[in-house]
């Protein structure tokens, strides 16, 4: 094999190993939090407890770690078009969720602690999977009274990259809002999400705090939110989507 091809494969392998290490570090931190608060702890996800969050993450591992609804560029196109999966699919997912909830708590945490499968470190999946795990970890942490975690450039860049996908997924949260998100790090990078014909709202902060707003957790976010009162109220009112 030519030296340049070997070097390319080595670089790709090292990059994939780095992505997987970041995902597994976030998972390990999530499991530590879950064990600390216990299965009945409240979360930011409505009626969901910490056990529900753990079951949700475990289900995604069983699906090779691919974020539900967001598996390929086609998924993003469908989301932007307003297409949703049929109710029968949602019913099957709910049934599987209930099955996983029957797993004893310590065993469920042990299974989560093995980390997500290696396939999630592929470039097309990893930022989305990290975003999903990070948001649900914050669902547990912030409901328990914890504040923002120290910044991490790798995690921040991944959360920022995933915003386009989750901005499309959270159509209900962003309905009627022309959302401009602006990083308070990385030179103030910006992107627009939501409804271009809606009222302009600007959200400024680290990527994680912005991600919480886009995910319908604005009340728990420490980002700065500016705009007309009615439009801001749409973002800060109830709207969490699991």
PDB file of C-alpha atoms in Angstrom:
ATOM      1  CA  UNK A   1       0.000   0.000   0.000  1.00  0.00           C
ATOM      2  CA  UNK A   2       1.304   3.436  -0.915  1.00  0.00           C
ATOM      3  CA  UNK A   3       2.693   5.491   2.004  1.00  0.00           C
ATOM      4  CA  UNK A   4       0.163   8.285   1.444  1.00  0.00           C
ATOM      5  CA  UNK A   5      -2.749   5.837   1.668  1.00  0.00           C
ATOM      6  CA  UNK A   6      -1.331   4.342   4.842  1.00  0.00           C
ATOM      7  CA  UNK A   7      -0.953   7.801   6.368  1.00  0.00           C
ATOM      8  CA  UNK A   8      -4.526   8.686   5.398  1.00  0.00           C
ATOM      9  CA  UNK A   9      -5.894   5.532   6.984  1.00  0.00           C
ATOM     10  CA  UNK A  10      -3.894   6.184  10.128  1.00  0.00           C
ATOM     11  CA  UNK A  11      -5.234   9.740  10.380  1.00  0.00           C
ATOM     12  CA  UNK A  12      -8.806   8.518   9.910  1.00  0.00           C
ATOM     13  CA  UNK A  13      -8.306   5.805  12.484  1.00  0.00           C
ATOM     14  CA  UNK A  14      -6.888   8.263  14.988  1.00  0.00           C
ATOM     15  CA  UNK A  15      -9.765  10.682  14.375  1.00  0.00           C
ATOM     16  CA  UNK A  16     -12.346   7.939  14.882  1.00  0.00           C
ATOM     17  CA  UNK A  17     -10.622   6.815  18.078  1.00  0.00           C
ATOM     18  CA  UNK A  18     -10.692  10.391  19.351  1.00  0.00           C
ATOM     19  CA  UNK A  19     -14.405  10.783  18.596  1.00  0.00           C
ATOM     20  CA  UNK A  20     -15.224   7.501  20.298  1.00  0.00           C
ATOM     21  CA  UNK A  21     -13.175   8.490  23.354  1.00  0.00           C
ATOM     22  CA  UNK A  22     -15.148  11.754  23.625  1.00  0.00           C
ATOM     23  CA  UNK A  23     -18.473   9.905  23.354  1.00  0.00           C
ATOM     24  CA  UNK A  24     -17.460   7.354  25.960  1.00  0.00           C
ATOM     25  CA  UNK A  25     -16.217  10.038  28.334  1.00  0.00           C
ATOM     26  CA  UNK A  26     -19.589  11.778  28.110  1.00  0.00           C
ATOM     27  CA  UNK A  27     -21.361   8.467  28.649  1.00  0.00           C
ATOM     28  CA  UNK A  28     -19.226   7.682  31.701  1.00  0.00           C
ATOM     29  CA  UNK A  29     -20.072  11.087  33.175  1.00  0.00           C
ATOM     30  CA  UNK A  30     -23.769  10.478  32.446  1.00  0.00           C
ATOM     31  CA  UNK A  31     -23.714   7.134  34.226  1.00  0.00           C
ATOM     32  CA  UNK A  32     -21.968   8.684  37.231  1.00  0.00           C
ATOM     33  CA  UNK A  33     -24.747  11.264  37.456  1.00  0.00           C
ATOM     34  CA  UNK A  34     -27.484   8.661  37.030  1.00  0.00           C
ATOM     35  CA  UNK A  35     -26.043   6.492  39.792  1.00  0.00           C
ATOM     36  CA  UNK A  36     -25.726   9.521  42.080  1.00  0.00           C
ATOM     37  CA  UNK A  37     -29.311  10.760  41.696  1.00  0.00           C
ATOM     38  CA  UNK A  38     -31.027   7.367  41.517  1.00  0.00           C
ATOM     39  CA  UNK A  39     -33.775   6.030  39.208  1.00  0.00           C
ATOM     40  CA  UNK A  40     -36.636   8.115  40.616  1.00  0.00           C
ATOM     41  CA  UNK A  41     -34.930  11.499  40.287  1.00  0.00           C
ATOM     42  CA  UNK A  42     -36.833  14.114  38.253  1.00  0.00           C
ATOM     43  CA  UNK A  43     -35.516  15.378  34.919  1.00  0.00           C
ATOM     44  CA  UNK A  44     -36.219  18.241  32.533  1.00  0.00           C
ATOM     45  CA  UNK A  45     -38.158  15.793  30.307  1.00  0.00           C
ATOM     46  CA  UNK A  46     -41.636  16.288  31.714  1.00  0.00           C
ATOM     47  CA  UNK A  47     -42.784  13.183  33.550  1.00  0.00           C
ATOM     48  CA  UNK A  48     -39.625  11.239  32.730  1.00  0.00           C
ATOM     49  CA  UNK A  49     -37.458  10.135  35.629  1.00  0.00           C
ATOM     50  CA  UNK A  50     -33.741   9.358  35.532  1.00  0.00           C
ATOM     51  CA  UNK A  51     -34.723   5.737  34.841  1.00  0.00           C
ATOM     52  CA  UNK A  52     -36.577   6.859  31.690  1.00  0.00           C
ATOM     53  CA  UNK A  53     -33.509   8.768  30.480  1.00  0.00           C
ATOM     54  CA  UNK A  54     -31.319   5.731  31.119  1.00  0.00           C
ATOM     55  CA  UNK A  55     -33.750   3.477  29.242  1.00  0.00           C
ATOM     56  CA  UNK A  56     -33.850   5.910  26.316  1.00  0.00           C
ATOM     57  CA  UNK A  57     -30.060   5.961  26.024  1.00  0.00           C
ATOM     58  CA  UNK A  58     -29.905   2.184  26.307  1.00  0.00           C
ATOM     59  CA  UNK A  59     -32.422   1.809  23.489  1.00  0.00           C
ATOM     60  CA  UNK A  60     -30.215   3.897  21.248  1.00  0.00           C
ATOM     61  CA  UNK A  61     -27.244   1.687  22.065  1.00  0.00           C
ATOM     62  CA  UNK A  62     -29.296  -1.327  21.019  1.00  0.00           C
ATOM     63  CA  UNK A  63     -29.923   0.461  17.739  1.00  0.00           C
ATOM     64  CA  UNK A  64     -26.143   0.735  17.275  1.00  0.00           C
ATOM     65  CA  UNK A  65     -26.197   4.191  18.780  1.00  0.00           C
ATOM     66  CA  UNK A  66     -27.821   5.934  15.826  1.00  0.00           C
ATOM     67  CA  UNK A  67     -29.956   8.860  17.027  1.00  0.00           C
ATOM     68  CA  UNK A  68     -33.635   8.131  16.546  1.00  0.00           C
ATOM     69  CA  UNK A  69     -35.116   9.892  13.489  1.00  0.00           C
ATOM     70  CA  UNK A  70     -31.713  11.277  12.479  1.00  0.00           C
ATOM     71  CA  UNK A  71     -29.817   8.609  10.600  1.00  0.00           C
ATOM     72  CA  UNK A  72     -28.700  10.201   7.324  1.00  0.00           C
ATOM     73  CA  UNK A  73     -28.937  13.380   5.221  1.00  0.00           C
ATOM     74  CA  UNK A  74     -32.296  12.036   4.020  1.00  0.00           C
ATOM     75  CA  UNK A  75     -33.490  12.264   7.613  1.00  0.00           C
ATOM     76  CA  UNK A  76     -32.681  15.976   7.738  1.00  0.00           C
ATOM     77  CA  UNK A  77     -34.531  16.579   4.464  1.00  0.00           C
ATOM     78  CA  UNK A  78     -37.596  14.765   5.808  1.00  0.00           C
ATOM     79  CA  UNK A  79     -37.504  16.718   9.058  1.00  0.00           C
ATOM     80  CA  UNK A  80     -37.303  20.038   7.230  1.00  0.00           C
ATOM     81  CA  UNK A  81     -40.276  18.951   5.126  1.00  0.00           C
ATOM     82  CA  UNK A  82     -42.266  18.286   8.293  1.00  0.00           C
ATOM     83  CA  UNK A  83     -42.388  14.511   7.767  1.00  0.00           C
ATOM     84  CA  UNK A  84     -42.729  12.389  10.901  1.00  0.00           C
ATOM     85  CA  UNK A  85     -42.604   8.654  11.353  1.00  0.00           C
ATOM     86  CA  UNK A  86     -45.972   6.873  11.618  1.00  0.00           C
ATOM     87  CA  UNK A  87     -47.701   6.481  14.977  1.00  0.00           C
ATOM     88  CA  UNK A  88     -47.194   2.710  14.826  1.00  0.00           C
ATOM     89  CA  UNK A  89     -43.428   3.269  14.963  1.00  0.00           C
ATOM     90  CA  UNK A  90     -43.807   5.537  17.993  1.00  0.00           C
ATOM     91  CA  UNK A  91     -45.972   2.890  19.675  1.00  0.00           C
ATOM     92  CA  UNK A  92     -43.318   0.232  19.101  1.00  0.00           C
ATOM     93  CA  UNK A  93     -40.622   2.504  20.507  1.00  0.00           C
ATOM     94  CA  UNK A  94     -42.751   3.186  23.585  1.00  0.00           C
ATOM     95  CA  UNK A  95     -43.259  -0.546  24.116  1.00  0.00           C
ATOM     96  CA  UNK A  96     -39.518  -1.151  23.863  1.00  0.00           C
ATOM     97  CA  UNK A  97     -38.901   1.717  26.286  1.00  0.00           C
ATOM     98  CA  UNK A  98     -41.190   0.104  28.838  1.00  0.00           C
ATOM     99  CA  UNK A  99     -39.385  -3.221  28.400  1.00  0.00           C
ATOM    100  CA  UNK A 100     -35.996  -1.644  29.095  1.00  0.00           C
ATOM    101  CA  UNK A 101     -37.426   0.116  32.157  1.00  0.00           C
ATOM    102  CA  UNK A 102     -37.992  -3.323  33.697  1.00  0.00           C
ATOM    103  CA  UNK A 103     -34.209  -3.840  33.848  1.00  0.00           C
ATOM    104  CA  UNK A 104     -32.927  -3.574  37.454  1.00  0.00           C
ATOM    105  CA  UNK A 105     -31.393  -0.139  38.011  1.00  0.00           C
ATOM    106  CA  UNK A 106     -27.832  -1.219  38.757  1.00  0.00           C
ATOM    107  CA  UNK A 107     -27.851  -3.567  35.768  1.00  0.00           C
ATOM    108  CA  UNK A 108     -29.160  -0.829  33.473  1.00  0.00           C
ATOM    109  CA  UNK A 109     -26.420   1.543  34.635  1.00  0.00           C
ATOM    110  CA  UNK A 110     -23.800  -1.180  34.160  1.00  0.00           C
ATOM    111  CA  UNK A 111     -24.960  -1.734  30.583  1.00  0.00           C
ATOM    112  CA  UNK A 112     -24.854   1.991  29.847  1.00  0.00           C
ATOM    113  CA  UNK A 113     -21.369   2.185  31.337  1.00  0.00           C
ATOM    114  CA  UNK A 114     -19.998  -0.098  28.608  1.00  0.00           C
ATOM    115  CA  UNK A 115     -20.329   2.959  26.370  1.00  0.00           C
ATOM    116  CA  UNK A 116     -22.019   3.480  23.018  1.00  0.00           C
ATOM    117  CA  UNK A 117     -21.065   1.137  20.160  1.00  0.00           C
ATOM    118  CA  UNK A 118     -18.062   2.040  18.021  1.00  0.00           C
ATOM    119  CA  UNK A 119     -20.237   2.714  14.955  1.00  0.00           C
ATOM    120  CA  UNK A 120     -21.386   5.997  16.458  1.00  0.00           C
ATOM    121  CA  UNK A 121     -17.898   7.445  15.995  1.00  0.00           C
ATOM    122  CA  UNK A 122     -18.435   7.565  12.224  1.00  0.00           C
ATOM    123  CA  UNK A 123     -18.494  11.216  11.078  1.00  0.00           C
ATOM    124  CA  UNK A 124     -22.128  11.090   9.925  1.00  0.00           C
ATOM    125  CA  UNK A 125     -23.346  10.027  13.378  1.00  0.00           C
ATOM    126  CA  UNK A 126     -21.014  11.152  16.094  1.00  0.00           C
ATOM    127  CA  UNK A 127     -21.976  14.798  16.609  1.00  0.00           C
ATOM    128  CA  UNK A 128     -25.657  13.869  16.702  1.00  0.00           C
ATOM    129  CA  UNK A 129     -25.071  11.047  19.158  1.00  0.00           C
ATOM    130  CA  UNK A 130     -22.928  13.214  21.408  1.00  0.00           C
ATOM    131  CA  UNK A 131     -25.581  15.928  21.321  1.00  0.00           C
ATOM    132  CA  UNK A 132     -28.292  13.428  22.277  1.00  0.00           C
ATOM    133  CA  UNK A 133     -26.329  12.018  25.204  1.00  0.00           C
ATOM    134  CA  UNK A 134     -25.180  15.476  26.346  1.00  0.00           C
ATOM    135  CA  UNK A 135     -28.706  16.926  26.354  1.00  0.00           C
ATOM    136  CA  UNK A 136     -30.147  13.999  28.297  1.00  0.00           C
ATOM    137  CA  UNK A 137     -27.265  14.152  30.760  1.00  0.00           C
ATOM    138  CA  UNK A 138     -28.134  17.811  31.333  1.00  0.00           C
ATOM    139  CA  UNK A 139     -31.796  16.823  31.732  1.00  0.00           C
ATOM    140  CA  UNK A 140     -30.738  14.928  34.843  1.00  0.00           C
ATOM    141  CA  UNK A 141     -27.988  17.278  36.094  1.00  0.00           C
ATOM    142  CA  UNK A 142     -29.958  20.515  35.866  1.00  0.00           C
ATOM    143  CA  UNK A 143     -33.109  19.050  37.337  1.00  0.00           C
ATOM    144  CA  UNK A 144     -30.875  18.138  40.284  1.00  0.00           C
ATOM    145  CA  UNK A 145     -29.707  21.753  40.643  1.00  0.00           C
ATOM    146  CA  UNK A 146     -26.368  21.596  38.821  1.00  0.00           C
ATOM    147  CA  UNK A 147     -25.192  24.443  36.585  1.00  0.00           C
ATOM    148  CA  UNK A 148     -23.156  24.546  33.374  1.00  0.00           C
ATOM    149  CA  UNK A 149     -20.138  22.301  33.067  1.00  0.00           C
ATOM    150  CA  UNK A 150     -16.670  23.641  32.202  1.00  0.00           C
ATOM    151  CA  UNK A 151     -16.264  24.303  28.491  1.00  0.00           C
ATOM    152  CA  UNK A 152     -14.687  21.694  26.230  1.00  0.00           C
ATOM    153  CA  UNK A 153     -13.736  22.735  22.681  1.00  0.00           C
ATOM    154  CA  UNK A 154     -14.272  19.292  21.131  1.00  0.00           C
ATOM    155  CA  UNK A 155     -17.671  18.824  22.749  1.00  0.00           C
ATOM    156  CA  UNK A 156     -18.655  22.413  21.963  1.00  0.00           C
ATOM    157  CA  UNK A 157     -17.798  22.045  18.280  1.00  0.00           C
ATOM    158  CA  UNK A 158     -19.809  18.811  18.072  1.00  0.00           C
ATOM    159  CA  UNK A 159     -22.852  20.374  19.734  1.00  0.00           C
ATOM    160  CA  UNK A 160     -22.610  23.326  17.369  1.00  0.00           C
ATOM    161  CA  UNK A 161     -22.385  21.033  14.335  1.00  0.00           C
ATOM    162  CA  UNK A 162     -25.490  19.123  15.444  1.00  0.00           C
ATOM    163  CA  UNK A 163     -27.659  22.240  15.752  1.00  0.00           C
ATOM    164  CA  UNK A 164     -28.775  22.201  12.102  1.00  0.00           C
ATOM    165  CA  UNK A 165     -30.219  18.714  12.546  1.00  0.00           C
ATOM    166  CA  UNK A 166     -31.886  19.344  15.872  1.00  0.00           C
ATOM    167  CA  UNK A 167     -33.114  22.743  14.779  1.00  0.00           C
ATOM    168  CA  UNK A 168     -35.079  20.909  12.088  1.00  0.00           C
ATOM    169  CA  UNK A 169     -36.252  18.275  14.569  1.00  0.00           C
ATOM    170  CA  UNK A 170     -37.540  20.877  17.038  1.00  0.00           C
ATOM    171  CA  UNK A 171     -39.959  22.489  14.596  1.00  0.00           C
ATOM    172  CA  UNK A 172     -42.624  22.855  17.287  1.00  0.00           C
ATOM    173  CA  UNK A 173     -40.274  24.625  19.697  1.00  0.00           C
ATOM    174  CA  UNK A 174     -39.034  27.029  17.002  1.00  0.00           C
ATOM    175  CA  UNK A 175     -42.374  27.652  15.275  1.00  0.00           C
ATOM    176  CA  UNK A 176     -42.816  31.350  14.509  1.00  0.00           C
ATOM    177  CA  UNK A 177     -39.276  32.202  15.616  1.00  0.00           C
ATOM    178  CA  UNK A 178     -36.474  33.329  13.305  1.00  0.00           C
ATOM    179  CA  UNK A 179     -33.686  32.139  15.575  1.00  0.00           C
ATOM    180  CA  UNK A 180     -30.141  33.464  15.314  1.00  0.00           C
ATOM    181  CA  UNK A 181     -27.723  31.523  17.491  1.00  0.00           C
ATOM    182  CA  UNK A 182     -24.345  33.069  18.243  1.00  0.00           C
ATOM    183  CA  UNK A 183     -21.435  31.396  19.986  1.00  0.00           C
ATOM    184  CA  UNK A 184     -19.863  33.380  22.795  1.00  0.00           C
ATOM    185  CA  UNK A 185     -16.642  31.530  21.953  1.00  0.00           C
ATOM    186  CA  UNK A 186     -15.034  30.629  18.610  1.00  0.00           C
ATOM    187  CA  UNK A 187     -15.065  34.174  17.292  1.00  0.00           C
ATOM    188  CA  UNK A 188     -18.811  34.623  17.633  1.00  0.00           C
ATOM    189  CA  UNK A 189     -19.838  32.177  14.893  1.00  0.00           C
ATOM    190  CA  UNK A 190     -23.528  32.429  13.931  1.00  0.00           C
ATOM    191  CA  UNK A 191     -26.204  30.368  12.254  1.00  0.00           C
ATOM    192  CA  UNK A 192     -29.929  30.756  11.642  1.00  0.00           C
ATOM    193  CA  UNK A 193     -32.541  28.197  12.613  1.00  0.00           C
ATOM    194  CA  UNK A 194     -36.290  28.042  12.855  1.00  0.00           C
ATOM    195  CA  UNK A 195     -38.838  29.994  10.831  1.00  0.00           C
ATOM    196  CA  UNK A 196     -37.284  32.653   8.598  1.00  0.00           C
ATOM    197  CA  UNK A 197     -40.666  34.424   8.400  1.00  0.00           C
ATOM    198  CA  UNK A 198     -41.025  34.584  12.181  1.00  0.00           C
ATOM    199  CA  UNK A 199     -39.928  37.147  14.730  1.00  0.00           C
ATOM    200  CA  UNK A 200     -36.180  37.450  15.224  1.00  0.00           C
ATOM    201  CA  UNK A 201     -34.736  36.091  18.464  1.00  0.00           C
ATOM    202  CA  UNK A 202     -31.004  35.995  19.154  1.00  0.00           C
ATOM    203  CA  UNK A 203     -29.508  33.437  21.518  1.00  0.00           C
ATOM    204  CA  UNK A 204     -25.894  33.954  22.594  1.00  0.00           C
ATOM    205  CA  UNK A 205     -23.788  31.629  24.687  1.00  0.00           C
ATOM    206  CA  UNK A 206     -21.558  28.566  24.661  1.00  0.00           C
ATOM    207  CA  UNK A 207     -22.759  25.810  22.298  1.00  0.00           C
ATOM    208  CA  UNK A 208     -24.138  23.685  25.123  1.00  0.00           C
ATOM    209  CA  UNK A 209     -26.316  26.475  26.481  1.00  0.00           C
ATOM    210  CA  UNK A 210     -27.562  27.234  22.971  1.00  0.00           C
ATOM    211  CA  UNK A 211     -28.260  23.527  22.418  1.00  0.00           C
ATOM    212  CA  UNK A 212     -30.486  23.485  25.507  1.00  0.00           C
ATOM    213  CA  UNK A 213     -32.562  26.346  24.096  1.00  0.00           C
ATOM    214  CA  UNK A 214     -32.978  24.656  20.714  1.00  0.00           C
ATOM    215  CA  UNK A 215     -33.887  21.391  22.455  1.00  0.00           C
ATOM    216  CA  UNK A 216     -36.744  23.066  24.317  1.00  0.00           C
ATOM    217  CA  UNK A 217     -34.875  23.455  27.618  1.00  0.00           C
ATOM    218  CA  UNK A 218     -34.492  27.246  27.540  1.00  0.00           C
ATOM    219  CA  UNK A 219     -35.572  27.589  31.173  1.00  0.00           C
ATOM    220  CA  UNK A 220     -32.512  25.595  32.241  1.00  0.00           C
ATOM    221  CA  UNK A 221     -30.108  27.356  29.885  1.00  0.00           C
ATOM    222  CA  UNK A 222     -27.670  30.096  30.874  1.00  0.00           C
ATOM    223  CA  UNK A 223     -27.631  31.583  27.356  1.00  0.00           C
ATOM    224  CA  UNK A 224     -28.644  35.197  26.736  1.00  0.00           C
ATOM    225  CA  UNK A 225     -31.973  35.387  24.861  1.00  0.00           C
ATOM    226  CA  UNK A 226     -33.002  38.655  23.196  1.00  0.00           C
ATOM    227  CA  UNK A 227     -36.059  39.459  21.110  1.00  0.00           C
ATOM    228  CA  UNK A 228     -39.737  40.443  21.240  1.00  0.00           C
ATOM    229  CA  UNK A 229     -41.449  39.246  24.418  1.00  0.00           C
ATOM    230  CA  UNK A 230     -43.942  37.006  22.610  1.00  0.00           C
ATOM    231  CA  UNK A 231     -41.275  35.273  20.535  1.00  0.00           C
ATOM    232  CA  UNK A 232     -38.994  34.798  23.552  1.00  0.00           C
ATOM    233  CA  UNK A 233     -41.955  33.325  25.440  1.00  0.00           C
ATOM    234  CA  UNK A 234     -42.329  30.679  22.735  1.00  0.00           C
ATOM    235  CA  UNK A 235     -38.776  29.539  23.404  1.00  0.00           C
ATOM    236  CA  UNK A 236     -38.926  29.697  27.177  1.00  0.00           C
ATOM    237  CA  UNK A 237     -42.347  28.112  27.647  1.00  0.00           C
ATOM    238  CA  UNK A 238     -43.021  24.366  27.963  1.00  0.00           C
ATOM    239  CA  UNK A 239     -41.773  22.571  24.860  1.00  0.00           C
ATOM    240  CA  UNK A 240     -39.409  19.758  25.751  1.00  0.00           C
ATOM    241  CA  UNK A 241     -39.249  17.026  23.123  1.00  0.00           C
ATOM    242  CA  UNK A 242     -37.634  13.748  24.077  1.00  0.00           C
TER     243      UNK A 242
END
